[in-house]
Amino acid sequence: MPEKSFLILESNLTTADIKQITSQWDLDPSIFANPDSPVEIARFIPLNSTVLVSGHLLVTFDLKKDAKSIEQELVPVFTIFDQDHLFIGSTTQVIEIDTDNLKIIFANLFNQLDHINQKLNTVKQKIDYLDSVARETTKTKELKKVTDLTRKLVYLKHTLDDQTESLRSFGKYLEKNQLASSADIASLMTKQS
């Protein structure tokens, strides 16, 4: 991928943004079926577009800060690219730290994985604490908290499992087209696991 030639990074993705990008790049609007929901499906697929040459869609997940529930916290991140275009959009924060499109994609993926891994560590610490408290008491309050945290872990694990296959396919694409080194791809997959 060349350095950025046509770049759109959209934090706080709106319906108007989606309409604009689908119209501008001749994309099927259904790829944004659930732009703010964990029911979106992680995937890496080729796109049909008269504008993008061999365009692809990568859908991964990030965590939105200050959400009240795990369903509101997990949000999809849409990465659409070809050799000359890059769009990364989400209802959470998207970052730009470089001028190279592939480095921008990797930076966002690593950022997302850092957020999820931090969340997993926080949930684990809370479960460990509540587990020790629950062994000393029969209070329903602590047991309910353990149940809530377990539910979060199930959501996060399901998301990571789905996302692993998408990132594996993305890595194979990058390697086949000699767009990234095997070390960069291995680093991404290690972070994912």
XYZ file of N, CA and C in Angstrom:
579
model
N 0.842 -1.173 0.000
C 0.000 0.000 0.000
C 0.888 1.238 0.000
N 0.598 2.161 -0.857
C 1.415 3.378 -0.879
C 1.098 4.274 0.306
N 1.903 5.301 0.465
C 1.567 6.273 1.493
C 0.201 6.838 1.170
N -0.402 7.482 2.157
C -1.796 7.873 1.989
C -2.008 8.722 0.729
N -2.968 8.276 -0.049
C -3.327 9.016 -1.246
C -4.759 9.524 -1.118
N -5.608 8.744 -0.496
C -6.980 9.171 -0.231
C -7.348 8.562 1.107
N -7.317 9.355 2.148
C -7.469 8.864 3.508
C -8.648 9.528 4.193
N -9.494 8.701 4.805
C -10.594 9.208 5.632
C -10.548 8.438 6.939
N -10.346 9.152 8.030
C -10.422 8.567 9.357
C -11.612 9.215 10.044
N -12.555 8.411 10.461
C -13.801 8.957 11.006
C -14.088 8.393 12.386
N -13.777 9.173 13.412
C -14.191 8.832 14.768
C -15.632 9.316 14.905
N -16.375 8.704 15.778
C -17.778 9.078 15.989
C -18.579 8.995 14.688
N -18.431 7.898 14.002
C -19.083 7.616 12.722
C -20.598 7.817 12.823
N -21.160 8.562 11.868
C -22.594 8.851 11.860
C -23.251 8.230 10.631
N -24.562 8.248 10.612
C -25.316 7.765 9.460
C -24.976 8.584 8.222
N -24.792 9.875 8.378
C -24.417 10.736 7.244
C -23.042 10.359 6.694
N -22.098 10.050 7.583
C -20.767 9.613 7.147
C -20.866 8.318 6.336
N -21.686 7.413 6.815
C -21.861 6.117 6.136
C -22.467 6.332 4.754
N -23.492 7.168 4.667
C -24.101 7.459 3.367
C -23.086 8.051 2.401
N -22.270 8.963 2.905
C -21.285 9.618 2.053
C -20.251 8.614 1.524
N -19.696 7.778 2.402
C -18.641 6.851 1.964
C -19.210 5.766 1.051
N -20.419 5.280 1.333
C -20.997 4.247 0.469
C -21.312 4.814 -0.911
N -21.758 6.056 -0.974
C -22.039 6.693 -2.259
C -20.737 7.031 -2.999
N -19.813 7.641 -2.288
C -18.554 8.092 -2.883
C -17.726 6.928 -3.434
N -17.745 5.789 -2.741
C -16.915 4.652 -3.152
C -17.735 3.489 -3.719
N -19.006 3.736 -4.025
C -19.868 2.721 -4.619
C -19.847 1.420 -3.808
N -20.213 1.542 -2.530
C -20.208 0.395 -1.625
C -21.623 -0.008 -1.258
N -21.806 -1.275 -0.994
C -23.080 -1.790 -0.525
C -23.298 -1.269 0.906
N -24.367 -0.500 1.141
C -24.595 0.065 2.485
C -24.771 -0.995 3.572
N -25.098 -2.220 3.184
C -25.314 -3.264 4.193
C -24.024 -3.647 4.927
N -22.855 -3.238 4.422
C -21.627 -3.546 5.161
C -21.575 -2.777 6.476
N -22.395 -1.746 6.594
C -22.485 -0.966 7.828
C -23.804 -1.240 8.542
N -24.262 -2.480 8.521
C -25.574 -2.816 9.069
C -25.708 -2.454 10.550
N -24.662 -2.656 11.323
C -24.723 -2.399 12.766
C -23.494 -1.612 13.208
N -23.402 -0.332 12.829
C -22.165 0.415 13.067
C -21.854 0.737 14.527
N -22.797 0.486 15.426
C -22.567 0.802 16.835
C -23.021 -0.340 17.731
N -22.776 -1.579 17.270
C -23.327 -2.717 17.991
C -22.382 -3.906 17.969
N -22.318 -4.658 19.077
C -21.471 -5.847 19.106
C -22.040 -7.005 18.280
N -23.240 -6.849 17.728
C -23.786 -7.915 16.884
C -23.210 -7.868 15.472
N -22.460 -6.808 15.158
C -21.746 -6.758 13.878
C -20.798 -7.952 13.834
N -20.453 -8.386 12.659
C -19.616 -9.573 12.505
C -18.210 -9.163 12.085
N -17.216 -9.662 12.827
C -15.824 -9.447 12.436
C -15.596 -10.223 11.141
N -14.948 -9.566 10.167
C -14.730 -10.237 8.891
C -13.677 -9.506 8.067
N -13.119 -10.238 7.101
C -12.218 -9.665 6.112
C -12.684 -10.204 4.769
N -13.218 -9.313 3.913
C -13.809 -9.736 2.648
C -13.436 -8.773 1.522
N -13.413 -9.288 0.283
C -13.245 -8.384 -0.863
C -14.546 -7.619 -1.093
N -14.422 -6.442 -1.701
C -15.592 -5.598 -1.953
C -15.856 -5.443 -3.442
N -17.135 -5.336 -3.773
C -17.522 -4.966 -5.132
C -17.693 -3.462 -5.159
N -16.910 -2.802 -5.999
C -16.968 -1.349 -6.103
C -16.416 -0.939 -7.460
N -17.063 0.033 -8.074
C -16.543 0.556 -9.335
C -15.468 1.605 -9.088
N -15.285 2.009 -7.839
C -14.302 3.036 -7.484
C -13.020 2.408 -6.941
N -13.168 1.429 -6.058
C -12.009 0.788 -5.441
C -11.502 -0.349 -6.328
N -10.201 -0.407 -6.488
C -9.575 -1.484 -7.260
C -9.123 -2.556 -6.272
N -9.729 -3.719 -6.360
C -9.436 -4.810 -5.412
C -9.606 -4.342 -3.969
N -10.702 -3.650 -3.710
C -10.980 -3.143 -2.370
C -11.339 -4.256 -1.405
N -11.035 -4.021 -0.138
C -11.329 -4.988 0.912
C -11.933 -4.288 2.129
N -12.701 -5.072 2.884
C -13.295 -4.617 4.134
C -12.766 -5.489 5.260
N -12.275 -4.844 6.308
C -11.880 -5.529 7.533
C -12.711 -4.933 8.659
N -13.478 -5.779 9.339
C -14.263 -5.328 10.487
C -13.673 -5.972 11.734
N -13.259 -5.113 12.677
C -12.721 -5.561 13.954
C -13.481 -4.814 15.054
N -13.044 -4.967 16.293
C -13.770 -4.334 17.403
C -12.850 -3.556 18.321
N -13.423 -2.503 18.889
C -12.748 -1.692 19.887
C -13.727 -1.490 21.040
N -13.262 -0.850 22.088
C -14.107 -0.566 23.235
C -14.338 0.933 23.341
N -15.582 1.288 23.532
C -15.961 2.690 23.724
C -15.879 2.995 25.211
N -15.234 4.085 25.543
C -15.096 4.460 26.952
C -16.425 4.950 27.508
N -16.566 4.794 28.798
C -17.714 5.318 29.543
C -19.049 4.714 29.120
N -19.028 3.492 28.608
C -20.290 2.813 28.272
C -20.813 2.121 29.526
N -22.121 2.024 29.619
C -22.736 1.447 30.809
C -22.739 -0.085 30.800
N -22.752 -0.695 29.616
C -22.782 -2.156 29.545
C -21.809 -2.629 28.467
N -21.488 -3.903 28.517
C -20.566 -4.463 27.527
C -21.165 -4.376 26.117
N -22.491 -4.462 26.012
C -23.134 -4.335 24.702
C -22.926 -2.947 24.098
N -22.862 -1.934 24.938
C -22.622 -0.570 24.456
C -21.136 -0.288 24.295
N -20.328 -1.018 25.030
C -18.891 -0.772 25.039
C -18.193 -1.336 23.800
N -18.576 -2.527 23.370
C -17.966 -3.153 22.193
C -18.550 -2.555 20.920
N -17.699 -1.939 20.103
C -18.171 -1.336 18.857
C -17.272 -1.755 17.688
N -17.884 -1.937 16.525
C -17.091 -2.327 15.354
C -16.259 -1.166 14.813
N -15.150 -1.538 14.203
C -14.295 -0.598 13.488
C -14.235 -1.095 12.051
N -14.614 -0.236 11.116
C -14.667 -0.579 9.695
C -13.427 -0.034 8.994
N -12.641 -0.923 8.413
C -11.460 -0.526 7.647
C -11.695 -0.949 6.205
N -11.734 0.026 5.305
C -11.954 -0.226 3.879
C -10.735 0.325 3.147
N -10.169 -0.508 2.277
C -8.956 -0.041 1.597
C -8.770 -0.711 0.247
N -8.015 -0.032 -0.595
C -7.429 -0.600 -1.799
C -6.047 0.019 -1.914
N -5.433 -0.071 -3.076
C -4.070 0.450 -3.191
C -3.984 1.967 -3.048
N -5.074 2.684 -3.296
C -5.040 4.146 -3.253
C -5.972 4.791 -2.237
N -6.769 3.995 -1.529
C -7.779 4.545 -0.633
C -7.717 3.853 0.731
N -8.034 4.617 1.757
C -8.160 4.050 3.092
C -9.252 4.800 3.842
N -10.181 4.035 4.403
C -11.218 4.568 5.277
C -11.191 3.726 6.545
N -11.096 4.374 7.685
C -11.262 3.701 8.968
C -12.317 4.494 9.712
N -13.403 3.831 10.065
C -14.489 4.518 10.749
C -15.062 3.693 11.881
N -15.433 4.386 12.942
C -16.023 3.738 14.099
C -16.752 4.787 14.919
N -17.611 4.329 15.802
C -18.254 5.258 16.722
C -17.356 5.531 17.927
N -16.180 4.920 17.954
C -15.176 5.216 18.973
C -14.021 5.962 18.315
N -12.925 6.128 19.015
C -11.794 6.923 18.524
C -10.952 6.154 17.504
N -10.608 6.817 16.412
C -9.704 6.287 15.397
C -8.451 7.154 15.440
N -7.286 6.511 15.283
C -6.043 7.277 15.406
C -5.268 7.314 14.095
N -4.516 8.396 13.910
C -3.605 8.522 12.780
C -2.249 8.892 13.352
N -1.274 7.981 13.210
C 0.039 8.254 13.782
C 1.143 8.241 12.732
N 0.781 8.040 11.487
C 1.790 7.889 10.447
C 1.233 8.418 9.137
N 2.054 8.383 8.105
C 1.595 8.799 6.786
C 1.384 7.615 5.859
N 1.769 6.436 6.288
C 1.629 5.229 5.484
C 0.322 4.524 5.841
N -0.502 4.223 4.828
C -1.814 3.619 5.081
C -1.733 2.325 5.888
N -0.817 1.448 5.537
C -0.715 0.172 6.242
C -0.298 0.389 7.700
N 0.584 1.333 7.939
C 0.985 1.633 9.319
C -0.189 2.205 10.108
N -1.040 2.969 9.454
C -2.237 3.506 10.119
C -3.184 2.358 10.482
N -3.359 1.411 9.556
C -4.214 0.248 9.836
C -3.652 -0.530 11.028
N -2.360 -0.844 10.983
C -1.740 -1.600 12.074
C -1.827 -0.842 13.400
N -1.580 0.453 13.385
C -1.653 1.239 14.620
C -3.049 1.172 15.228
N -4.074 1.266 14.390
C -5.440 1.176 14.897
C -5.754 -0.216 15.418
N -5.291 -1.253 14.715
C -5.523 -2.618 15.194
C -4.836 -2.850 16.543
N -3.577 -2.419 16.663
C -2.871 -2.581 17.936
C -3.548 -1.788 19.049
N -4.030 -0.604 18.744
C -4.743 0.215 19.712
C -6.015 -0.503 20.197
N -6.755 -1.064 19.264
C -7.978 -1.791 19.620
C -7.655 -2.999 20.509
N -6.626 -3.752 20.118
C -6.258 -4.941 20.891
C -5.750 -4.565 22.281
N -5.046 -3.444 22.391
C -4.614 -2.970 23.710
C -5.827 -2.688 24.592
N -6.837 -2.034 24.028
C -8.046 -1.725 24.805
C -8.731 -2.999 25.289
N -8.860 -3.974 24.412
C -9.534 -5.226 24.786
C -8.715 -5.991 25.821
N -7.400 -6.049 25.639
C -6.555 -6.757 26.609
C -6.565 -6.064 27.970
N -6.580 -4.732 27.984
C -6.682 -4.002 29.253
C -8.003 -4.325 29.946
N -9.069 -4.388 29.156
C -10.389 -4.706 29.713
C -10.393 -6.125 30.288
N -9.810 -7.059 29.561
C -9.747 -8.436 30.055
C -8.981 -8.515 31.371
N -7.878 -7.801 31.466
C -7.095 -7.799 32.708
C -7.882 -7.185 33.858
N -8.590 -6.095 33.588
C -9.401 -5.446 34.615
C -10.509 -6.372 35.094
N -11.187 -7.011 34.153
C -12.275 -7.934 34.518
C -11.724 -9.107 35.320
N -10.593 -9.636 34.915
C -9.987 -10.761 35.645
C -9.651 -10.361 37.074
N -9.066 -9.187 37.253
C -8.738 -8.719 38.599
C -9.993 -8.583 39.453
N -11.060 -8.059 38.865
C -12.314 -7.904 39.613
C -12.907 -9.265 39.966
N -12.845 -10.208 39.044
C -13.361 -11.552 39.318
C -12.557 -12.208 40.426
N -11.229 -12.071 40.377
C -10.389 -12.652 41.430
C -10.755 -12.064 42.787
N -10.941 -10.746 42.836
C -11.306 -10.091 44.080
C -12.672 -10.583 44.574
N -13.656 -10.565 43.668
C -15.008 -10.979 44.067
C -15.064 -12.456 44.417
N -14.239 -13.249 43.784
C -14.182 -14.671 44.108
C -13.720 -14.851 45.554
N -12.697 -14.106 45.934
C -12.212 -14.228 47.321
C -13.261 -13.713 48.316
N -13.950 -12.618 47.976
C -14.997 -12.077 48.850
C -16.177 -13.042 48.925
N -16.561 -13.606 47.786
C -17.717 -14.500 47.744
C -17.479 -15.770 48.556
N -16.230 -16.177 48.700
C -15.919 -17.373 49.498
C -16.127 -17.118 50.995
N -16.106 -15.849 51.371
C -16.258 -15.496 52.777
C -17.666 -15.021 53.131
N -18.513 -14.865 52.140
C -19.853 -14.352 52.398
C -20.846 -15.023 51.452
N -22.075 -14.928 51.795
C -23.124 -15.446 50.908
C -23.976 -14.304 50.388
N -23.434 -13.096 50.421
C -24.182 -11.930 49.966
C -24.471 -12.025 48.473
N -25.702 -11.791 48.139
C -26.148 -11.843 46.761
C -25.470 -10.777 45.914
N -25.174 -9.643 46.503
C -24.565 -8.526 45.772
C -23.245 -8.946 45.119
N -22.356 -9.591 45.873
C -21.065 -10.016 45.330
C -21.242 -11.103 44.280
N -22.150 -12.009 44.520
C -22.396 -13.083 43.551
C -22.951 -12.527 42.241
N -23.805 -11.500 42.328
C -24.343 -10.862 41.131
C -23.219 -10.172 40.350
N -22.296 -9.530 41.071
C -21.165 -8.878 40.402
C -20.310 -9.900 39.654
N -20.095 -11.058 40.247
C -19.331 -12.114 39.569
C -20.058 -12.539 38.297
N -21.359 -12.683 38.376
C -22.152 -13.060 37.205
C -22.045 -12.004 36.111
N -22.129 -10.729 36.483
C -22.009 -9.641 35.503
C -20.639 -9.643 34.836
N -19.605 -9.839 35.615
C -18.251 -9.866 35.059
C -18.041 -11.083 34.156
N -18.616 -12.195 34.527
C -18.510 -13.394 33.697
C -19.177 -13.143 32.346
N -20.293 -12.449 32.362
C -20.988 -12.084 31.124
C -20.097 -11.221 30.232
N -19.388 -10.261 30.825
C -18.449 -9.432 30.063
C -17.365 -10.284 29.432
N -16.833 -11.224 30.209
C -15.788 -12.100 29.674
C -16.284 -12.919 28.497
N -17.522 -13.399 28.583
C -18.090 -14.178 27.481
C -18.184 -13.317 26.223
N -18.649 -12.090 26.353
C -18.722 -11.167 25.207
C -17.344 -10.923 24.605
N -16.387 -10.628 25.470
C -15.036 -10.334 24.989
C -14.407 -11.550 24.324
N -14.582 -12.723 24.914
C -14.009 -13.937 24.331
C -14.641 -14.238 22.974
N -15.939 -14.118 22.876
C -16.633 -14.356 21.609
C -16.123 -13.381 20.537
N -15.965 -12.124 20.915
C -15.467 -11.113 19.982
C -14.060 -11.450 19.520
N -13.191 -11.796 20.441
C -11.810 -12.138 20.082
C -11.743 -13.392 19.212
N -12.565 -14.380 19.513
C -12.584 -15.602 18.691
C -12.979 -15.288 17.251
N -14.053 -14.495 17.083
C -14.494 -14.112 15.735
C -13.425 -13.279 15.025
N -12.842 -12.367 15.752
C -11.868 -11.452 15.178
C -10.581 -12.171 14.777
N -10.216 -13.233 15.479
C -8.983 -13.960 15.176
C -8.991 -14.472 13.742
N -10.082 -15.072 13.323
C -10.148 -15.606 11.949
C -10.073 -14.480 10.925
N -10.720 -13.366 11.193
C -10.667 -12.219 10.279
C -9.248 -11.684 10.152
N -8.562 -11.548 11.279
C -7.188 -11.044 11.244
C -6.242 -12.050 10.592
N -6.514 -13.327 10.773
C -5.699 -14.356 10.116
C -5.838 -14.233 8.592
N -7.060 -14.049 8.114
C -7.296 -13.876 6.670
C -6.644 -12.597 6.166
N -6.739 -11.529 6.955
C -6.102 -10.260 6.614
C -4.584 -10.444 6.515
N -4.010 -11.153 7.472
C -2.569 -11.422 7.464
C -2.137 -12.213 6.245
N -2.921 -13.222 5.871
C -2.602 -14.015 4.675
C -2.648 -13.143 3.423
N -3.635 -12.257 3.353
C -3.742 -11.331 2.226
C -2.507 -10.435 2.148
N -2.114 -9.870 3.293
C -0.948 -8.987 3.324
C 0.320 -9.727 2.910
N 0.460 -10.944 3.408
C 1.656 -11.732 3.087
C 1.675 -12.128 1.607
N 0.531 -12.578 1.100
C 0.435 -12.994 -0.307
C 0.764 -11.836 -1.249
N 0.310 -10.645 -0.899
C 0.538 -9.468 -1.734
C 1.793 -8.687 -1.335
N 2.577 -9.262 -0.439
C 3.841 -8.685 0.012
C 3.674 -7.230 0.477
N 2.628 -7.013 1.262
C 2.335 -5.674 1.778
C 2.881 -5.459 3.185
N 3.134 -6.562 3.895
C 3.663 -6.473 5.256
C 4.605 -7.647 5.490
N 5.534 -7.438 6.390
C 6.483 -8.507 6.697
C 5.803 -9.577 7.542
N 6.339 -10.771 7.488
C 5.784 -11.850 8.310
C 5.962 -11.522 9.793
N 6.993 -10.751 10.144
C 7.197 -10.342 11.538
C 6.077 -9.418 12.009
N 5.673 -8.462 11.158
C 4.568 -7.564 11.515
C 3.265 -8.340 11.687
N 3.032 -9.280 10.782
C 1.801 -10.086 10.836
C 1.816 -10.965 12.081
N 2.964 -11.583 12.380
C 3.084 -12.431 13.572
C 2.875 -11.598 14.836
N 3.384 -10.385 14.843
C 3.222 -9.504 15.991
C 1.739 -9.180 16.217
N 1.020 -8.921 15.140
C -0.421 -8.652 15.227
C -1.163 -9.870 15.774
N -0.845 -11.048 15.262
C -1.543 -12.251 15.689
C -1.208 -12.606 17.143
N 0.020 -12.328 17.548
C 0.399 -12.576 18.935
C -0.391 -11.662 19.861
N -0.525 -10.425 19.479
C -1.288 -9.461 20.270
C -2.762 -9.880 20.363
N -3.275 -10.447 19.269
C -4.675 -10.881 19.208
C -4.931 -12.062 20.141
N -3.934 -12.940 20.287
C -4.204 -14.155 21.072
C -4.091 -13.988 22.546
